[in-house]
Amino acid sequence: MRLALIPLIVFLALVAFLAVGLKRDPHEIPSPLIDHPAPAFVLDTVAADTPRFSPEQMKGQVWLLNVWATWCLPCQQEHPMLMQFAQQGLVPVVGMNYKEIQTDQDEAGQPLLPATRLSMARTKTAAWLKKHGNPYAFTVLDVDGRVGVNYGVYGVPESYLIDKAGVIRYKVVGVLTPEILAETVQPLIQKLNKEPFPQQPVPKAS
Amino acid sequence: MTLQRLSSVFRSATASLNSGAGVLTFRFSFVFVLSFALACLAFFANAVQAKEAVPLGDAPWVEARMVHISEELRCLVCQNETLASSRADLAKDLRDEVRDLIRQGKTDPEIKTYLVARYGDFVLYRPEVKPSTWALWWGPAVMLGLGLITALWAVRTRRKNAAADAAIDAAIDADTAPHLPQVPFSAEAQKLVDSVMKNRE
């Protein structure tokens, strides 16, 4: 009698596994960078007359790094959400424009110089932000996508929540939805804002 | 110009057909026409194939090692393609990254560690053996083992039941048809019959 229940139990376990598998998005790959320091970089910003940006500048505050591009359609869908989020003024949002210029040749088929690509990226990004609104405290340009590789970017948009000490605490792959913002990101920001900084080493009692 | 040449070749070919020592000249000019046509074909084929071959961009040994490593890595965009075969933009970037690391003299495990640190175990087609991947590595073998044990157990039970049934049949025969030759029971069979009869009561 009891033995007859075994196939049923096995079957139910299988159903449970499959049900969980159905709900999971195979494109969402867990990031190994969570709880690791955000990779350092120095990148040009969209305004040519401002100094280059480094995550070092954000030490001491919680901030959101949003990876996007003007050619990315989901980013356009995400944009109103980001505008709203930025207006709340919870944390500064830094935009990292990822591989804005998708070609490495000009119209004549000649290879583009890095400086040309940078200025092209600047023009396109600035024009887009002017037209649609700018949620970013800083907008940096990762023209060749090398910084993106260090952050494990494999699709845009992606967003990283970074704490006061410069450690990545959360990553959102895909569009930031109002649900993700309200249920996960904002509570986490409140928690991270309460963490002390600078984290002074505990003085040893002599 | 080419047409003129072609027609003159043809004319000489037809003319030589009529002359005495014609066979040799005809053969010669036929070969000439054929090779000329082939040359034309080659020229036009070249014109159609206007796109240049993708430059290897590197020393062949860098390329060979890059392909060797990338075949063990998964493209994160297409997920079921290797980094070596994927045409996705990100795969191209990552191949460039791998080339760079090779040129810096990094070893294969170092390059894999570099990518795992950024993209997680998911990039490896052959994930490292560690507690979190044990289920992945040994799960199938464990499942197979469990299946074999279950099958073995099922077969044993069935055999036992068959033996019991045979013994009971014999007992019934002995009861209802005493004229049939009696099959002596072994002590074991008798025990079996007793237990089965007791259960069935």
Coordinates of C-alpha atoms in Angstrom, one line a residue:
Chain A
M1 CA 0.0 0.0 0.0
R2 CA 2.6 2.5 1.1
L3 CA 4.9 1.4 -1.8
A4 CA 2.1 2.2 -4.2
L5 CA 2.4 5.9 -3.2
I6 CA 6.0 6.2 -4.3
P7 CA 5.3 6.7 -8.0
L8 CA 2.7 9.4 -7.1
I9 CA 5.3 11.2 -4.8
V10 CA 7.9 11.0 -7.6
F11 CA 5.4 12.4 -10.1
L12 CA 4.4 15.3 -7.8
A13 CA 8.1 16.1 -7.2
L14 CA 8.6 16.1 -11.0
V15 CA 5.6 18.4 -11.4
A16 CA 7.0 20.8 -8.7
F17 CA 10.4 20.9 -10.5
L18 CA 8.8 21.6 -13.9
A19 CA 6.5 24.2 -12.4
V20 CA 9.4 26.1 -10.9
G21 CA 11.3 25.7 -14.2
L22 CA 8.4 27.2 -16.2
K23 CA 8.5 30.4 -14.0
R24 CA 12.2 31.0 -14.4
D25 CA 13.5 33.1 -17.1
P26 CA 16.4 31.3 -18.8
H27 CA 17.8 34.6 -19.9
E28 CA 18.3 35.7 -16.3
I29 CA 21.7 34.5 -15.4
P30 CA 22.7 35.1 -11.8
S31 CA 25.5 37.6 -11.6
P32 CA 28.7 36.4 -9.8
L33 CA 29.4 40.1 -9.1
I34 CA 26.8 40.5 -6.4
D35 CA 28.5 41.4 -3.1
H36 CA 31.7 42.1 -5.0
P37 CA 33.3 45.5 -5.5
A38 CA 32.0 47.2 -8.6
P39 CA 34.8 47.0 -11.3
A40 CA 36.7 50.2 -11.5
F41 CA 36.7 52.2 -14.7
V42 CA 37.3 55.7 -16.1
L43 CA 35.0 56.7 -18.9
D44 CA 34.2 59.8 -20.9
T45 CA 30.9 61.5 -20.2
V46 CA 28.4 62.6 -22.7
A47 CA 29.4 66.3 -22.3
A48 CA 32.8 66.8 -23.8
D49 CA 33.6 69.6 -21.3
T50 CA 33.1 67.6 -18.1
P51 CA 35.8 65.5 -16.6
R52 CA 35.8 61.7 -17.0
F53 CA 33.7 59.6 -14.6
S54 CA 34.9 57.0 -12.2
P55 CA 32.8 55.0 -9.7
E56 CA 35.3 56.3 -7.1
Q57 CA 33.4 59.6 -7.2
M58 CA 30.3 57.9 -5.9
K59 CA 31.9 56.4 -2.7
G60 CA 29.9 57.3 0.3
Q61 CA 26.5 57.1 -1.4
V62 CA 24.2 54.5 -2.7
W63 CA 23.7 54.7 -6.4
L64 CA 22.2 53.0 -9.4
L65 CA 24.2 52.2 -12.5
N66 CA 21.9 51.8 -15.5
V67 CA 23.3 50.3 -18.7
W68 CA 21.4 51.4 -21.8
A69 CA 21.7 52.6 -25.4
T70 CA 19.6 54.7 -27.7
W71 CA 19.3 51.7 -30.1
C72 CA 17.9 49.5 -27.4
L73 CA 14.1 49.3 -27.5
P74 CA 13.4 47.9 -24.0
C75 CA 15.5 50.8 -22.7
Q76 CA 13.0 53.2 -24.3
Q77 CA 10.2 51.3 -22.5
E78 CA 12.2 51.6 -19.3
H79 CA 12.9 55.3 -19.7
P80 CA 9.7 56.8 -18.2
M81 CA 10.2 54.6 -15.1
L82 CA 13.7 55.8 -14.8
M83 CA 12.6 59.4 -15.1
Q84 CA 10.1 58.9 -12.3
F85 CA 12.6 57.1 -10.2
A86 CA 15.2 59.9 -10.7
Q87 CA 12.6 62.5 -9.8
Q88 CA 12.0 60.8 -6.4
G89 CA 15.6 61.6 -5.7
L90 CA 16.2 58.5 -3.6
V91 CA 19.6 57.8 -5.1
P92 CA 21.6 59.2 -8.0
V93 CA 21.3 57.3 -11.3
V94 CA 24.4 57.0 -13.5
G95 CA 23.7 56.0 -17.1
M96 CA 26.2 53.9 -18.9
N97 CA 25.6 54.1 -22.6
Y98 CA 26.7 50.7 -23.9
K99 CA 28.2 50.5 -27.4
E100 CA 26.2 53.4 -28.8
I101 CA 27.9 53.2 -32.2
Q102 CA 27.2 49.7 -33.6
T103 CA 29.5 49.9 -36.5
D104 CA 33.2 50.2 -36.7
Q105 CA 33.2 51.5 -40.3
D106 CA 32.1 54.7 -41.8
E107 CA 29.9 55.0 -44.9
A108 CA 32.9 54.6 -47.2
G109 CA 33.9 51.4 -45.5
Q110 CA 36.9 52.9 -43.7
P111 CA 37.6 51.9 -40.1
L112 CA 36.4 54.5 -37.6
L113 CA 38.9 56.1 -35.4
P114 CA 38.2 55.7 -31.6
A115 CA 37.9 59.5 -31.3
T116 CA 35.4 59.6 -34.1
R117 CA 33.3 56.9 -32.6
L118 CA 33.4 58.7 -29.2
S119 CA 32.2 62.0 -30.8
M120 CA 29.5 60.1 -32.7
A121 CA 28.3 58.4 -29.5
R122 CA 28.3 61.8 -27.8
T123 CA 26.1 63.4 -30.4
K124 CA 23.6 60.6 -30.6
T125 CA 23.3 60.1 -26.8
A126 CA 23.0 63.9 -26.1
A127 CA 20.4 64.3 -28.8
W128 CA 18.3 61.4 -27.5
L129 CA 18.5 62.6 -23.9
K130 CA 17.5 66.1 -24.9
K131 CA 14.5 64.8 -26.8
H132 CA 13.3 62.3 -24.2
G133 CA 14.5 63.7 -20.9
N134 CA 17.6 63.0 -18.9
P135 CA 17.2 60.9 -15.7
Y136 CA 21.0 60.6 -15.2
A137 CA 23.2 62.4 -12.8
F138 CA 26.1 61.3 -15.0
T139 CA 26.0 59.7 -18.4
V140 CA 29.1 57.8 -19.3
L141 CA 30.0 56.3 -22.7
D142 CA 31.3 52.7 -22.9
V143 CA 31.9 53.0 -26.7
D144 CA 33.6 49.7 -27.2
G145 CA 31.8 47.7 -24.5
R146 CA 35.0 46.8 -22.6
V147 CA 33.7 48.1 -19.3
G148 CA 30.4 46.3 -20.0
V149 CA 32.4 43.0 -20.2
N150 CA 33.8 43.7 -16.7
Y151 CA 30.4 44.2 -15.4
G152 CA 29.1 41.0 -17.0
V153 CA 26.7 42.9 -19.3
Y154 CA 25.1 40.6 -21.8
G155 CA 22.1 42.6 -22.8
V156 CA 20.7 46.0 -22.3
P157 CA 19.1 47.3 -20.2
E158 CA 20.8 46.1 -17.0
S159 CA 20.9 47.9 -13.7
Y160 CA 23.3 47.6 -10.7
L161 CA 22.6 48.9 -7.2
I162 CA 25.9 49.8 -5.6
D163 CA 26.4 50.6 -2.0
K164 CA 28.3 53.3 -0.2
A165 CA 31.5 51.2 -0.1
G166 CA 31.3 50.6 -3.9
V167 CA 30.0 47.0 -3.6
I168 CA 27.4 45.7 -6.1
R169 CA 24.4 44.6 -4.0
Y170 CA 21.8 43.9 -6.6
K171 CA 21.5 43.5 -10.3
V172 CA 18.4 43.7 -12.5
V173 CA 18.6 42.2 -15.9
G174 CA 16.1 43.7 -18.3
V175 CA 13.6 46.5 -17.8
L176 CA 13.2 48.1 -14.4
T177 CA 9.4 47.6 -13.8
P178 CA 7.4 49.6 -11.2
E179 CA 7.1 46.2 -9.3
I180 CA 10.8 45.6 -9.2
L181 CA 11.5 49.2 -8.1
A182 CA 8.8 49.2 -5.4
E183 CA 9.2 45.7 -4.0
T184 CA 13.0 45.1 -4.2
V185 CA 15.0 48.2 -5.2
Q186 CA 13.5 50.8 -3.0
P187 CA 13.5 48.7 0.2
L188 CA 17.1 47.7 -0.5
I189 CA 18.0 51.4 -1.0
Q190 CA 16.5 52.2 2.4
K191 CA 18.4 49.5 4.0
L192 CA 21.7 50.4 2.3
N193 CA 21.3 54.1 3.1
K194 CA 21.3 53.1 6.8
E195 CA 24.6 51.3 6.5
P196 CA 27.5 53.3 8.1
F197 CA 30.2 54.8 6.0
P198 CA 33.2 55.0 6.1
Q199 CA 33.5 51.5 7.4
Q200 CA 36.2 52.2 9.9
P201 CA 38.2 49.2 11.0
V202 CA 37.4 48.3 14.6
P203 CA 40.2 49.8 16.7
K204 CA 41.9 47.2 18.7
A205 CA 41.9 47.6 22.4
S206 CA 45.5 48.0 23.5
Chain B
M1 CA 38.5 43.2 -78.0
T2 CA 37.7 39.9 -76.4
L3 CA 34.9 39.2 -79.0
Q4 CA 37.3 40.0 -81.8
R5 CA 39.7 37.6 -80.4
L6 CA 37.1 34.9 -79.8
S7 CA 35.8 35.2 -83.4
S8 CA 39.2 35.1 -84.9
V9 CA 40.0 32.0 -82.9
F10 CA 36.8 30.4 -84.2
R11 CA 37.5 31.4 -87.7
S12 CA 41.0 29.9 -87.6
A13 CA 39.5 26.8 -86.0
T14 CA 36.9 26.4 -88.8
A15 CA 39.4 27.3 -91.4
S16 CA 41.9 24.8 -90.2
L17 CA 39.2 22.1 -90.4
N18 CA 39.3 22.4 -94.2
S19 CA 43.1 22.5 -94.5
G20 CA 45.3 19.4 -94.7
A21 CA 47.0 19.5 -91.4
G22 CA 43.8 20.7 -89.7
V23 CA 43.3 18.3 -86.8
L24 CA 46.2 19.6 -84.7
T25 CA 45.5 23.3 -85.2
F26 CA 41.8 22.6 -84.4
R27 CA 42.7 20.9 -81.2
F28 CA 45.1 23.7 -80.2
S29 CA 42.6 26.5 -80.8
F30 CA 39.9 24.5 -79.0
V31 CA 42.1 24.3 -75.9
F32 CA 42.8 28.0 -76.3
V33 CA 39.1 28.9 -76.4
L34 CA 38.3 26.7 -73.4
S35 CA 41.0 28.2 -71.3
F36 CA 40.0 31.7 -72.3
A37 CA 36.4 31.0 -71.3
L38 CA 37.6 29.7 -68.0
A39 CA 39.6 32.8 -67.4
C40 CA 36.6 34.9 -68.1
L41 CA 34.5 32.8 -65.7
A42 CA 37.1 33.2 -63.0
F43 CA 37.2 36.9 -63.5
F44 CA 33.4 37.3 -63.2
A45 CA 33.2 34.9 -60.3
N46 CA 35.7 37.2 -58.6
A47 CA 33.6 40.2 -59.3
V48 CA 30.5 38.6 -57.8
Q49 CA 32.3 37.6 -54.7
A50 CA 33.1 41.3 -53.9
K51 CA 33.2 40.9 -50.1
E52 CA 36.6 40.5 -48.7
A53 CA 37.4 37.6 -46.4
V54 CA 37.2 38.4 -42.8
P55 CA 40.8 39.1 -41.7
L56 CA 42.1 36.8 -39.1
G57 CA 43.5 39.8 -37.4
D58 CA 46.0 37.8 -35.4
A59 CA 48.7 35.2 -35.5
P60 CA 47.3 31.8 -36.3
W61 CA 48.3 30.4 -33.0
V62 CA 46.3 33.1 -31.1
E63 CA 43.4 32.3 -33.4
A64 CA 43.7 28.6 -32.8
R65 CA 43.9 28.9 -29.0
M66 CA 41.0 31.4 -29.0
V67 CA 38.8 28.9 -30.9
H68 CA 39.9 26.1 -28.7
I69 CA 38.9 28.0 -25.5
S70 CA 35.8 29.5 -27.0
E71 CA 34.4 26.1 -27.9
E72 CA 34.2 25.4 -24.2
L73 CA 32.4 28.6 -23.5
R74 CA 28.7 29.4 -23.9
C75 CA 27.5 32.5 -25.7
L76 CA 25.3 34.3 -23.2
V77 CA 22.9 35.8 -25.8
C78 CA 22.1 32.6 -27.8
Q79 CA 22.8 30.3 -24.9
N80 CA 22.9 27.1 -27.0
E81 CA 25.8 28.2 -29.1
T82 CA 29.4 28.2 -28.2
L83 CA 31.3 31.5 -28.0
A84 CA 33.4 30.2 -31.0
S85 CA 30.4 29.7 -33.3
S86 CA 28.0 32.5 -32.2
R87 CA 27.5 35.5 -34.5
A88 CA 26.1 37.6 -31.7
D89 CA 27.7 41.0 -31.1
L90 CA 28.6 40.1 -27.5
A91 CA 30.3 36.9 -28.6
K92 CA 32.5 38.8 -30.9
D93 CA 33.4 41.2 -28.1
L94 CA 34.2 38.3 -25.8
R95 CA 36.3 36.6 -28.5
D96 CA 38.3 39.8 -28.8
E97 CA 38.6 39.8 -25.0
V98 CA 39.9 36.2 -25.1
R99 CA 42.4 37.1 -27.9
D100 CA 43.7 39.9 -25.7
L101 CA 44.1 37.6 -22.7
I102 CA 46.0 35.1 -24.9
R103 CA 48.3 37.8 -26.1
Q104 CA 48.9 38.8 -22.5
G105 CA 50.1 35.2 -21.9
K106 CA 47.3 34.0 -19.7
T107 CA 46.7 30.3 -19.4
D108 CA 43.4 28.6 -20.4
P109 CA 42.2 28.2 -16.8
E110 CA 43.1 31.8 -16.1
I111 CA 41.0 32.9 -19.1
K112 CA 38.1 30.8 -18.0
T113 CA 38.3 32.1 -14.4
Y114 CA 38.3 35.7 -15.9
L115 CA 35.1 35.0 -17.7
V116 CA 33.4 33.1 -14.9
A117 CA 34.2 36.1 -12.5
R118 CA 32.1 38.3 -14.8
Y119 CA 29.4 36.0 -16.2
G120 CA 29.2 33.2 -13.7
D121 CA 29.5 29.4 -14.1
F122 CA 26.9 29.7 -16.8
V123 CA 29.5 30.5 -19.4
L124 CA 31.2 27.2 -19.0
Y125 CA 29.8 24.2 -20.9
R126 CA 31.7 22.0 -18.5
P127 CA 31.1 23.5 -15.1
E128 CA 33.6 23.0 -12.4
V129 CA 33.0 20.1 -10.0
K130 CA 32.1 21.7 -6.6
P131 CA 29.3 21.2 -4.0
S132 CA 26.9 23.4 -5.9
T133 CA 27.3 21.5 -9.1
W134 CA 27.4 18.0 -7.6
A135 CA 23.7 17.4 -8.5
L136 CA 24.5 18.4 -12.0
W137 CA 27.5 16.1 -12.3
W138 CA 26.4 13.1 -10.3
G139 CA 22.6 13.5 -10.5
P140 CA 22.2 11.4 -13.6
A141 CA 24.4 8.5 -12.3
V142 CA 22.5 8.6 -9.0
M143 CA 19.1 8.5 -10.8
L144 CA 20.3 5.6 -13.0
G145 CA 21.5 3.7 -9.9
L146 CA 18.1 4.3 -8.2
G147 CA 16.3 3.1 -11.3
L148 CA 18.4 -0.1 -11.5
I149 CA 17.8 -0.8 -7.8
T150 CA 14.1 -0.3 -8.2
A151 CA 14.0 -2.5 -11.3
L152 CA 16.0 -5.2 -9.5
W153 CA 13.7 -5.0 -6.5
A154 CA 10.6 -5.3 -8.7
V155 CA 12.0 -8.3 -10.6
R156 CA 12.9 -10.1 -7.3
T157 CA 9.4 -9.5 -5.8
R158 CA 7.7 -10.7 -9.0
R159 CA 9.9 -13.9 -8.9
K160 CA 9.1 -14.5 -5.3
N161 CA 5.4 -14.1 -6.0
A162 CA 5.6 -16.5 -9.0
A163 CA 7.3 -19.1 -6.9
A164 CA 4.6 -18.7 -4.2
D165 CA 1.9 -19.0 -6.8
A166 CA 3.4 -22.2 -8.2
A167 CA 3.6 -23.6 -4.7
I168 CA 0.0 -22.8 -4.0
D169 CA -1.1 -24.3 -7.3
A170 CA 0.7 -27.4 -6.4
A171 CA -1.0 -27.4 -3.0
I172 CA -4.4 -27.0 -4.5
D173 CA -3.7 -29.7 -7.0
A174 CA -2.7 -32.0 -4.1
D175 CA -6.0 -31.1 -2.3
T176 CA -8.4 -31.4 -5.2
A177 CA -6.7 -34.0 -7.4
P178 CA -5.1 -36.6 -5.1
H179 CA -4.8 -39.0 -8.0
L180 CA -2.1 -36.8 -9.6
P181 CA 1.4 -37.6 -8.6
Q182 CA 2.3 -35.7 -5.5
V183 CA 5.1 -33.2 -5.8
P184 CA 7.0 -33.1 -2.6
F185 CA 7.4 -29.7 -1.0
S186 CA 10.7 -28.4 0.1
A187 CA 10.7 -26.9 3.6
E188 CA 11.2 -23.5 2.0
A189 CA 8.2 -23.8 -0.3
Q190 CA 6.1 -25.1 2.5
K191 CA 7.0 -22.0 4.6
L192 CA 6.2 -19.8 1.7
V193 CA 2.8 -21.4 1.2
D194 CA 2.0 -21.1 4.8
S195 CA 2.9 -17.4 4.9
V196 CA 1.0 -16.6 1.7
M197 CA -2.1 -18.5 2.9
K198 CA -2.0 -16.8 6.2
N199 CA -1.8 -13.4 4.5
R200 CA -4.7 -14.3 2.1
E201 CA -7.0 -15.4 4.9

